[in-house]
Short mmCIF file of C-alpha atoms in Angstrom, two decimals:
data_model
loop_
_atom_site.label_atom_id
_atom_site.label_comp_id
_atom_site.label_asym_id
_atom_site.label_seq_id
_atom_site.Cartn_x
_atom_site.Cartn_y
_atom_site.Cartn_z
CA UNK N 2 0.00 0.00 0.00
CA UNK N 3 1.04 3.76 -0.49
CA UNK N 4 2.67 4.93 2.97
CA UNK N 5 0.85 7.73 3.97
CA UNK N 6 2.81 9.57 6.79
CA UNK N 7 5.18 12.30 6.02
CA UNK N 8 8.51 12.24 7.02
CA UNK N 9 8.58 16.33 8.32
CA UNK N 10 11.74 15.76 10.40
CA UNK N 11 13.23 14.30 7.18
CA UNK N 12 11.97 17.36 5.29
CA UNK N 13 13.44 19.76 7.76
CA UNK N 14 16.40 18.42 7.99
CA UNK N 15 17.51 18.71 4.31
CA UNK N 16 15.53 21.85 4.44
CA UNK N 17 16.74 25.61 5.18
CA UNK N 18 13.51 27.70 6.42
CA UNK N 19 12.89 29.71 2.59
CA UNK N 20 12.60 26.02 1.40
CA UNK N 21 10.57 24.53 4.14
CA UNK N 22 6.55 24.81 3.36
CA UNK N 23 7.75 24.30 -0.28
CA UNK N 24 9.21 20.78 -0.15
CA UNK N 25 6.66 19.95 2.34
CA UNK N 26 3.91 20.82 0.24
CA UNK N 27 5.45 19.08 -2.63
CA UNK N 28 5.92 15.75 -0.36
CA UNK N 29 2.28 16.25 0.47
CA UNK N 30 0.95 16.66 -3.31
CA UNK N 31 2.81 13.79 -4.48
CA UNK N 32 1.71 11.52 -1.52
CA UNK N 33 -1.85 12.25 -2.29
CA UNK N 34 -2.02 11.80 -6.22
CA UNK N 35 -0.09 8.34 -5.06
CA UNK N 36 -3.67 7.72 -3.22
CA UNK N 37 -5.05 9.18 -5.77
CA UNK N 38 -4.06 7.20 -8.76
CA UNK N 39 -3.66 3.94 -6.49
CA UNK N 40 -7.64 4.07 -5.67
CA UNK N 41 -8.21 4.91 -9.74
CA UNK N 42 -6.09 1.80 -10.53
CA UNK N 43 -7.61 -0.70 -7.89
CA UNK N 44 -4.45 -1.32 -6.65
CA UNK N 45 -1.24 0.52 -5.43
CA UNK N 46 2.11 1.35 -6.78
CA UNK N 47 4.13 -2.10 -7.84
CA UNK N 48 1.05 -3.60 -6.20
CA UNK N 49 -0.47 -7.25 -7.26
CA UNK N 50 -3.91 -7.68 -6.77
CA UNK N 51 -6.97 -8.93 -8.61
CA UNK N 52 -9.03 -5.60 -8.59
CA UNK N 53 -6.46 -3.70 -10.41
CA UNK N 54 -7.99 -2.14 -13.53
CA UNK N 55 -5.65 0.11 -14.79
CA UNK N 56 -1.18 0.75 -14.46
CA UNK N 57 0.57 3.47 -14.08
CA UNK N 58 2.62 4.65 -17.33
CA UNK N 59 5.22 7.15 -16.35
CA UNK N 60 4.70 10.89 -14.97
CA UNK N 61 4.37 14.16 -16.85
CA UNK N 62 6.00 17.29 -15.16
CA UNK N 63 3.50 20.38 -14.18
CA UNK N 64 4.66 23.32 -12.45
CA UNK N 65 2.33 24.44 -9.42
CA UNK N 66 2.39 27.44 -8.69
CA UNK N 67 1.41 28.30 -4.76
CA UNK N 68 1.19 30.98 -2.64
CA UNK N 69 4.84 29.33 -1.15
CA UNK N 70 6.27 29.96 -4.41
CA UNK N 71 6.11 27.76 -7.70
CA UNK N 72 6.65 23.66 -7.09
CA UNK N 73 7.25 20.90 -9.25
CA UNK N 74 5.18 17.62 -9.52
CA UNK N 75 5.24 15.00 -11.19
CA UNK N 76 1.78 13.51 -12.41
CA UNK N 77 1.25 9.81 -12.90
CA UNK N 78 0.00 9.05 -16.21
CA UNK N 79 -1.95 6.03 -16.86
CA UNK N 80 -2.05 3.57 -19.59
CA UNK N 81 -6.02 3.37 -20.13
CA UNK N 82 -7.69 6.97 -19.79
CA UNK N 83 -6.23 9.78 -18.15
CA UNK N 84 -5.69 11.09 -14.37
CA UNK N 85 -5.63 14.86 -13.30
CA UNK N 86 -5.23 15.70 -9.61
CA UNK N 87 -8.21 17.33 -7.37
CA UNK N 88 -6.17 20.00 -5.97
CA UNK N 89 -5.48 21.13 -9.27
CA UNK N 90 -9.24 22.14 -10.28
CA UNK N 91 -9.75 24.65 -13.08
CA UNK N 92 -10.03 28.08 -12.12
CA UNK N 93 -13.02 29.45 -11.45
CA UNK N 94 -15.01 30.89 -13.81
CA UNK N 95 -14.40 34.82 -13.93
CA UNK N 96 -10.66 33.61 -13.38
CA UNK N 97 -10.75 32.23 -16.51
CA UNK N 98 -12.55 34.51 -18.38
CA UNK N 99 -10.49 37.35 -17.16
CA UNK N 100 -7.60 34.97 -18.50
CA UNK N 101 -8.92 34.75 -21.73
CA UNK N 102 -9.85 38.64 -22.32
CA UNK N 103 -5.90 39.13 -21.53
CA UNK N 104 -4.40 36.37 -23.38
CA UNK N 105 -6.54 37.89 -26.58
CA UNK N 106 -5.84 41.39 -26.12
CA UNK N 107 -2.25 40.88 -25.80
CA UNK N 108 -2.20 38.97 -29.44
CA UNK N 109 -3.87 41.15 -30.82
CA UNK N 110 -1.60 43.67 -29.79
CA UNK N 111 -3.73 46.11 -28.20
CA UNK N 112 -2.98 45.22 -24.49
CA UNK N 113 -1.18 48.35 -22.35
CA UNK N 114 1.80 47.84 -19.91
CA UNK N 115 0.24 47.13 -17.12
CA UNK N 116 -1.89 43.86 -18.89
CA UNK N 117 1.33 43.25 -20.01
CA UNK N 118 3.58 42.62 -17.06
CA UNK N 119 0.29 40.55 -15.73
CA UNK N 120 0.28 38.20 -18.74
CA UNK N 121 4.24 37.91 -18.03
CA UNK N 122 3.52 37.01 -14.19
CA UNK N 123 0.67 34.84 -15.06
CA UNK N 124 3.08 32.91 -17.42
CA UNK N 125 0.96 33.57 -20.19
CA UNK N 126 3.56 34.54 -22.60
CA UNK N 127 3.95 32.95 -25.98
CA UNK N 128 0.41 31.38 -25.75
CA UNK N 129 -1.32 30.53 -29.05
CA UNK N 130 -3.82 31.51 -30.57
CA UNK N 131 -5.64 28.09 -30.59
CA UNK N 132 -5.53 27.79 -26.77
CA UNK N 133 -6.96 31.05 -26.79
CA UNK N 134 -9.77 30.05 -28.60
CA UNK N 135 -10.50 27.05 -26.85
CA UNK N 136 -10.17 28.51 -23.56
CA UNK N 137 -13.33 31.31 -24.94
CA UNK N 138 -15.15 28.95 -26.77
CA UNK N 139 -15.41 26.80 -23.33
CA UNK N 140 -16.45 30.45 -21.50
CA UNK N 141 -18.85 31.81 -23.83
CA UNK N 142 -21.08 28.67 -23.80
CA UNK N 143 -21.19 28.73 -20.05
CA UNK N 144 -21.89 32.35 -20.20
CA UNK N 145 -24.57 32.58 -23.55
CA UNK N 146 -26.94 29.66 -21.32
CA UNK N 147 -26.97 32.04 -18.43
CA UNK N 148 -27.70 35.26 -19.86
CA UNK N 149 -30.33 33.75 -22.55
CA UNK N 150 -32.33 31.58 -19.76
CA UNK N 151 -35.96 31.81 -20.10
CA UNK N 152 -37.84 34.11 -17.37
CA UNK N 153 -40.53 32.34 -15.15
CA UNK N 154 -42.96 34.51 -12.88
CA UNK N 155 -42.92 38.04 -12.12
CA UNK N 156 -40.59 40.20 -11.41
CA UNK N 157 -42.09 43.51 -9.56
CA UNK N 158 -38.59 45.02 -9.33
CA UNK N 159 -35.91 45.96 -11.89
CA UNK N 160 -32.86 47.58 -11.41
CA UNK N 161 -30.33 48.99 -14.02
CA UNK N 162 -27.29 50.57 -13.91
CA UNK N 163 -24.51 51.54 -16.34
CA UNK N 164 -20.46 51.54 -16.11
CA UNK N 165 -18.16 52.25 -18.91
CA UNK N 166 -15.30 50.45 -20.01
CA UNK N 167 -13.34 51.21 -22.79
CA UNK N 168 -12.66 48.53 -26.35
CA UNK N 169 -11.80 48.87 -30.14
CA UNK N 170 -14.49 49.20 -32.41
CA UNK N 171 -14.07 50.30 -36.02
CA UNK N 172 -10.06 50.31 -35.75
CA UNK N 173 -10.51 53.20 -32.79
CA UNK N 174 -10.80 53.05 -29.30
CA UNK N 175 -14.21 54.02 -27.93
CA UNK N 176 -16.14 54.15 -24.79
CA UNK N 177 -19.43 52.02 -24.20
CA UNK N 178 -21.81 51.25 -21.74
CA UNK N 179 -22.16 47.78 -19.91
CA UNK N 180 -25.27 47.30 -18.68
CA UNK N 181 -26.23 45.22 -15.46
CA UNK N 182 -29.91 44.23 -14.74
CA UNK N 183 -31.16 43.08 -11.18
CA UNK N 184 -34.62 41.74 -10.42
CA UNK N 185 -36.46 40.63 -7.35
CA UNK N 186 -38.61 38.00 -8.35
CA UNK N 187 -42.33 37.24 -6.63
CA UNK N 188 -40.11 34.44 -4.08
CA UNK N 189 -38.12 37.64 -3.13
CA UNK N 190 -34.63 36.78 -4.57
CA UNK N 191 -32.77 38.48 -6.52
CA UNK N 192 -31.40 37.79 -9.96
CA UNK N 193 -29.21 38.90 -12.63
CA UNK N 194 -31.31 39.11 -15.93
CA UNK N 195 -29.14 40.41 -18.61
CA UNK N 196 -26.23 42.04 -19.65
CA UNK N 197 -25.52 43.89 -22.84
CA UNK N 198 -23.30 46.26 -24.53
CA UNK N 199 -24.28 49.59 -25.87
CA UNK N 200 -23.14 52.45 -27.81
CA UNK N 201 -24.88 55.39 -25.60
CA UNK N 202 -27.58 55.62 -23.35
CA UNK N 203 -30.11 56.78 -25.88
CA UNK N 204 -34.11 55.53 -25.78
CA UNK N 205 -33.54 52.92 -28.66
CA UNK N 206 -30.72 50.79 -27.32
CA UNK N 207 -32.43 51.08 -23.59
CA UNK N 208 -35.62 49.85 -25.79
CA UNK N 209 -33.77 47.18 -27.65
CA UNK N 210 -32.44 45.83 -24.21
CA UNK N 211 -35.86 45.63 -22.52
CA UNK N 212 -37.45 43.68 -25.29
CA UNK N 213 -34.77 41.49 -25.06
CA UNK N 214 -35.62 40.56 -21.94
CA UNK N 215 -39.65 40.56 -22.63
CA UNK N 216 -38.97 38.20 -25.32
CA UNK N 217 -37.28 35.58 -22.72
CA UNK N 218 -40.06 36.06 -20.54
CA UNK N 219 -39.89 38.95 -18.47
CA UNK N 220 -43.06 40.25 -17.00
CA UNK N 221 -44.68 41.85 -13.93
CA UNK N 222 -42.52 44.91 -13.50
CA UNK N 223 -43.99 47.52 -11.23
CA UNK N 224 -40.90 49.47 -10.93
CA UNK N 225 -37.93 50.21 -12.91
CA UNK N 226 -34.96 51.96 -10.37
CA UNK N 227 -32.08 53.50 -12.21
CA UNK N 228 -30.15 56.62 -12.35
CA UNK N 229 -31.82 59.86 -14.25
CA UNK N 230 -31.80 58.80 -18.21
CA UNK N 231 -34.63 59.90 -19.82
CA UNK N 232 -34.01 57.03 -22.28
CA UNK N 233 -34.31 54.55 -19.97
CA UNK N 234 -37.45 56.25 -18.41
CA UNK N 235 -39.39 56.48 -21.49
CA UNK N 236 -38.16 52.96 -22.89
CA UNK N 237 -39.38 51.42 -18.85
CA UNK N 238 -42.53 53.05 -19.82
CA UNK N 239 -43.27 52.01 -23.50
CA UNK N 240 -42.08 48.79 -23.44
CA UNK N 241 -42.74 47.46 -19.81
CA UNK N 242 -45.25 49.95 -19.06
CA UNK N 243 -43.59 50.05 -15.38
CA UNK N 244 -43.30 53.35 -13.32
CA UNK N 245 -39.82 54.55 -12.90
CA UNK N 246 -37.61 55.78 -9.24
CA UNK N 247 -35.23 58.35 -9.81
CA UNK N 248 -32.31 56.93 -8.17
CA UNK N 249 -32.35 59.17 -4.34
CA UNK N 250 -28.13 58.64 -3.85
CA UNK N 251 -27.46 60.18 -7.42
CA UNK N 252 -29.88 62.94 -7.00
CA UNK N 253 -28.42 64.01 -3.96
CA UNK N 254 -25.22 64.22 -5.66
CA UNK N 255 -26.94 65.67 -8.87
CA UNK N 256 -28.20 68.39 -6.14
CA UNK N 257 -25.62 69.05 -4.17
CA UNK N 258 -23.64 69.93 -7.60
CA UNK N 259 -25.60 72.98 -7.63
CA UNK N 260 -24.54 74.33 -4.37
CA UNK N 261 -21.20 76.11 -3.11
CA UNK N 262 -19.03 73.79 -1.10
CA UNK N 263 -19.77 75.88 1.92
CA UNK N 264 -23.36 75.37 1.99
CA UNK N 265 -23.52 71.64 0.98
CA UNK N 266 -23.89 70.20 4.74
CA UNK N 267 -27.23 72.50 5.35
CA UNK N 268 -28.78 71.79 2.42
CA UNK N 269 -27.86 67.81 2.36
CA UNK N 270 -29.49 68.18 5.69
CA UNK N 271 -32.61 69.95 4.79
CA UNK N 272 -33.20 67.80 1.83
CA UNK N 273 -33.01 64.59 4.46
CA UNK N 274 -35.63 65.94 6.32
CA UNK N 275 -38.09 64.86 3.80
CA UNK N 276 -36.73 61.03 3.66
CA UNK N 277 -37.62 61.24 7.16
CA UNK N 278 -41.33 61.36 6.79
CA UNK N 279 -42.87 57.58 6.84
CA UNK N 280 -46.17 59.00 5.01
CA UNK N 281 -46.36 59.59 1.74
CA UNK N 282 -48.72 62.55 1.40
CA UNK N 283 -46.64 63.82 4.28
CA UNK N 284 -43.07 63.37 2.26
CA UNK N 285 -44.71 65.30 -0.83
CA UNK N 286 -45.65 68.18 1.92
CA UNK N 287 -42.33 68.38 3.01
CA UNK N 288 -40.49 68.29 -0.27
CA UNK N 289 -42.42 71.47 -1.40
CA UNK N 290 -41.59 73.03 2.02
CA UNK N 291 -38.02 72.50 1.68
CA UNK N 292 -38.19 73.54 -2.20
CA UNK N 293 -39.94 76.94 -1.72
CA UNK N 294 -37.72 77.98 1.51
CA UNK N 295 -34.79 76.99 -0.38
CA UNK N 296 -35.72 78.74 -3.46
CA UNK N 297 -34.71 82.46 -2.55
CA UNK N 298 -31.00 81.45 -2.30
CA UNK N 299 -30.43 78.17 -4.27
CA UNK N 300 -33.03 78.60 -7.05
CA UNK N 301 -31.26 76.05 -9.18
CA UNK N 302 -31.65 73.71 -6.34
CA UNK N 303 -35.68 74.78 -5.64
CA UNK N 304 -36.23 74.32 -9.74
CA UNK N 305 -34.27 70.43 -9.30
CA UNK N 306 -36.69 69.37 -7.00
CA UNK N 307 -39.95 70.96 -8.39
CA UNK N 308 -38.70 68.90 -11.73
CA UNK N 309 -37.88 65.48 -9.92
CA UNK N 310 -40.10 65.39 -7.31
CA UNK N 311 -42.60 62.06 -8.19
CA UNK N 312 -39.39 60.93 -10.01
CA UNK N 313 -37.85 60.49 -6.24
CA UNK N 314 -40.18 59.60 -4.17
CA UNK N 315 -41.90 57.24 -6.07
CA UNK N 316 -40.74 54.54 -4.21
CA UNK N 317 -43.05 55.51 -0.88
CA UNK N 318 -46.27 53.87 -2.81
CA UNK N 319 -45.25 50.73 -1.50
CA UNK N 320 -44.98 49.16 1.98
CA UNK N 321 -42.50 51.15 4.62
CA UNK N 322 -40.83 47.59 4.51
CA UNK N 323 -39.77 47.54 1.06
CA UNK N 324 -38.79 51.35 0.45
CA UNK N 325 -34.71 50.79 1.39
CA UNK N 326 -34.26 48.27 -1.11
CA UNK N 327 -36.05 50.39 -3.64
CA UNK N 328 -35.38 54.01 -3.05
CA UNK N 329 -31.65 53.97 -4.63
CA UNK N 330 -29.46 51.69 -7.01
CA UNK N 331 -27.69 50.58 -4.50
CA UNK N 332 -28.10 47.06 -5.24
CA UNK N 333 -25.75 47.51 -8.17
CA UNK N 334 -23.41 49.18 -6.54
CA UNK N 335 -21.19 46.67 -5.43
CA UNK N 336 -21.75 44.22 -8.61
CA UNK N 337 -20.62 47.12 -10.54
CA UNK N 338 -17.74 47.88 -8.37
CA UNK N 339 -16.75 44.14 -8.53
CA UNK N 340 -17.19 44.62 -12.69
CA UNK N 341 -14.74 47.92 -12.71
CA UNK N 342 -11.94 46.14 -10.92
CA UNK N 343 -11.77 43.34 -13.13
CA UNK N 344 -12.07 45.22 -16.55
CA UNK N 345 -9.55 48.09 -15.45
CA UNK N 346 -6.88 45.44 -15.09
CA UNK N 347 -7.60 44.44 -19.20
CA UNK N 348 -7.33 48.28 -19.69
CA UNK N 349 -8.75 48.12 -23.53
CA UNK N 350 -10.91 45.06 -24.63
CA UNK N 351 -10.52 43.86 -28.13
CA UNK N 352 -13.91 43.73 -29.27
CA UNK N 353 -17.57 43.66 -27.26
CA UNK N 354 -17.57 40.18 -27.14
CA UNK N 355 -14.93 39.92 -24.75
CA UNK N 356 -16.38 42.32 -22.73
CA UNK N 357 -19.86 40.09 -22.54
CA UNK N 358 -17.45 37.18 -21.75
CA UNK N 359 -15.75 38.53 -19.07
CA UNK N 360 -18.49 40.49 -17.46
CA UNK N 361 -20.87 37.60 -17.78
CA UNK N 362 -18.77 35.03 -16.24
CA UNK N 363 -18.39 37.26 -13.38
CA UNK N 364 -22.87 38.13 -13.33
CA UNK N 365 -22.67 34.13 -13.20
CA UNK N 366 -20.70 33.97 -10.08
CA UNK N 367 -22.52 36.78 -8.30
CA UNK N 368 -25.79 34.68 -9.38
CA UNK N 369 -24.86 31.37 -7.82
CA UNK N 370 -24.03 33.54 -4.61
CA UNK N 371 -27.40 35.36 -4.14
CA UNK N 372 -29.54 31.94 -4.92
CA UNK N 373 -27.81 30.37 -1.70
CA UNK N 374 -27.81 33.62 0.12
CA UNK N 375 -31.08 34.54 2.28
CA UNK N 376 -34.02 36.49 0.41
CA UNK N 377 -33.32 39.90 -0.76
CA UNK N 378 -37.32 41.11 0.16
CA UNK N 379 -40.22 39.30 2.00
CA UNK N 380 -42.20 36.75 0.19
CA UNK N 381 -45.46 38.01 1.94
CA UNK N 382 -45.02 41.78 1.06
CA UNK N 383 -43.96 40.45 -2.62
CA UNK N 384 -47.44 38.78 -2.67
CA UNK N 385 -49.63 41.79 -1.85
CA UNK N 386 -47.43 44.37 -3.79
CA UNK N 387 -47.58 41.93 -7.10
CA UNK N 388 -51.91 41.31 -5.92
CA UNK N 389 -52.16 45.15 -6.45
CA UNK N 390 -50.20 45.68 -9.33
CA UNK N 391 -52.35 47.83 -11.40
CA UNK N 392 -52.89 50.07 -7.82
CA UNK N 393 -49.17 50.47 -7.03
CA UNK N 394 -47.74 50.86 -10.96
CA UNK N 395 -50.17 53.96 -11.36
CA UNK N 396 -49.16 55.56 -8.44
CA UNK N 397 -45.69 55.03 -8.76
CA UNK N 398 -45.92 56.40 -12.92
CA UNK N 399 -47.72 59.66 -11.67
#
């Protein structure tokens, strides 16, 4: 049989300390392919024995590389079939997608410095063009299932949100949107619908987008919560015929832009004031109260919120329990941080395609996580706001 145990004061003593965790890690690997391959074969190394199905046919060399530096292994190959260790798995999705964007960039010659050194320290250099595409085709497939799924039930809640990346397009470098939906869905988790590439923000791409998803069955929207894109609002509108929230974090900042630096705390802090009423009718009150005393000395400010105010508070037409999940885009806002540090390390992408590959592998991830993760709203609030749908979506359009 395979001996198990480790010999660690062997290892140490034809060790120095740099070389320590290395050469015991390496000991460790090799003992447990040994296992490995032995329970594969039926029998172990040099081993006689009637239940042997396979033999062992040499080793193949693989560097490992480890956060104790790079080791060498040897893996036993086998006569019949093939053996690859579990410790070894495949990166993980994103990983490899992010691996893929690189490796194509940089033969296509369009990667900058920076994605170089990292496709030098990834040990990516001289890699052909064939693994490339081997390595995308495997990606995209995974990716093009999950972003094409069909949609079942409703969906009462839709977020969207836009960052930009940058990518060559017509032998020039441009910059395009990426956009990210979110839904709740009537069991009160939340999903990533869709992704998609555009040129600008304009009605007909937002329009394009949302039939998209329509046509793969998305249906029930009450509420569409995004930033302020007229686009987007009139596109929500025509083709979902949903109501629209004005994103309350950006139009804070959209305010505040319209103030001196000196007065920003007193009138963030005025503005508040009406986010503090738990009454709707109340809210409106005290939004036109705060416009018309702020409207002597910050009329750009009083003329904001006389133009956005259903926009904003839209969101207070449904139950006080619901209204901090809807009120503000917030839910994007760390997907789409996660997004912007994984395409600023590519810099440039080659084409849109890698951008859909990369960014969906990593939507995919952040999927899997939120349908083990606990529900996003409560199923029994879900089940009176989506009874009264026709109630709630005409208060929240007005």
């Amino acid at each position: 049989m395979t001996d198990t145990i480790i010999d660690v004061p062997g290892v140490i003593a034809r060790s120095d300390d740099a070389d320590f965790l290395r050469e015991l890690i390496q000991d460790a690997a090799q003992r447990l392919m040994n296992i490995e391959v032995a329970a594969v074969c039926g029998a172990g190394h040099g081993e006689r024995s009637p239940d042997r199905e396979n033999q062992r046919n040499g080793y193949r060399p693989r560097q490992w590389d480890t956060r104790a530096g790079t080791i060498g292994l040897n893996i036993p190959k086998l006569r019949k079939g093939s053996y690859f260790p579990t410790f070894l798995e495949p990166r993980r999705t994103a990983e490899k997608a992010l691996m893929a964007v690189i490796q194509e960039a940089y033969i296509h010659g369009v990667s900058t410095r920076a994605v170089d050194d990292l496709v030098r320290a990834m040990g990516l250099t001289g890699t052909s063009k064939s693994q490339v595409s081997r390595l995308c085709e495997e990606i995209d497939e995974r990716v093009q299932v999950f972003l094409n799924r069909p949609l079942e039930g409703d969906w009462p809640f839709l977020w969207l949100d836009a960052t930009y990346v940058k990518l060559r397009e017509g032998g020039r470098i441009v910059s395009m949107a990426v956009i990210v939906a979110v839904a709740v869905n009537s069991d009160g988790r939340r999903e990533i619908l869709g992704i998609t590439v555009m040129p600008s923000e304009a009605e007909t791409f937002w329009a394009d987008f949302l039939r998209s998803l329509t046509r793969r069955g998305l249906r029930g929207v009450q509420m569409v919560i995004s930033d302020a894109h007229e686009g987007l609002k009139a596109a929500a509108r025509k083709v979902l015929g949903a109501g629209w929230q004005r994103c309350r974090v950006h139009f804070q900042r959209n305010l505040l832009a319209r103030v001196g630096k000196t007065n920003k705390p007193v009138v963030s802090a005025v503005v508040k004031t009406v986010f503090a009423e738990k009454n709707r009718d109340q809210a409106h009150v005290r939004w036109r109260e705060v416009a018309d005393n702020l409207r002597d000395r910050f009329r750009d400010v009083a003329e904001l919120m006389d133009e956005a105010e259903h926009d904003v508070l839209a969101y207070m037409a449904f139950d006080e329990s619901l209204r901090s999940k809807l009120h503000s885009t917030n839910p994007l806002e760390r997907v789409n941080k996660e997004i912007k540090r994984r395409t600023n390390v590519v810099g440039i992408f080659p084409n849109r395609e890698a951008v859909i590959r990369l960014v969906g592998a990593l939507m995919l991830e952040q999927n899997d996580e939120w349908a083990v993760s606990r529900r996003y709203m409560p199923v029994e609030k879900l089940t009176s706001v989506c009874d009264g749908a026709d109630a709630a979506t005409m208060i929240a359009a007005q």
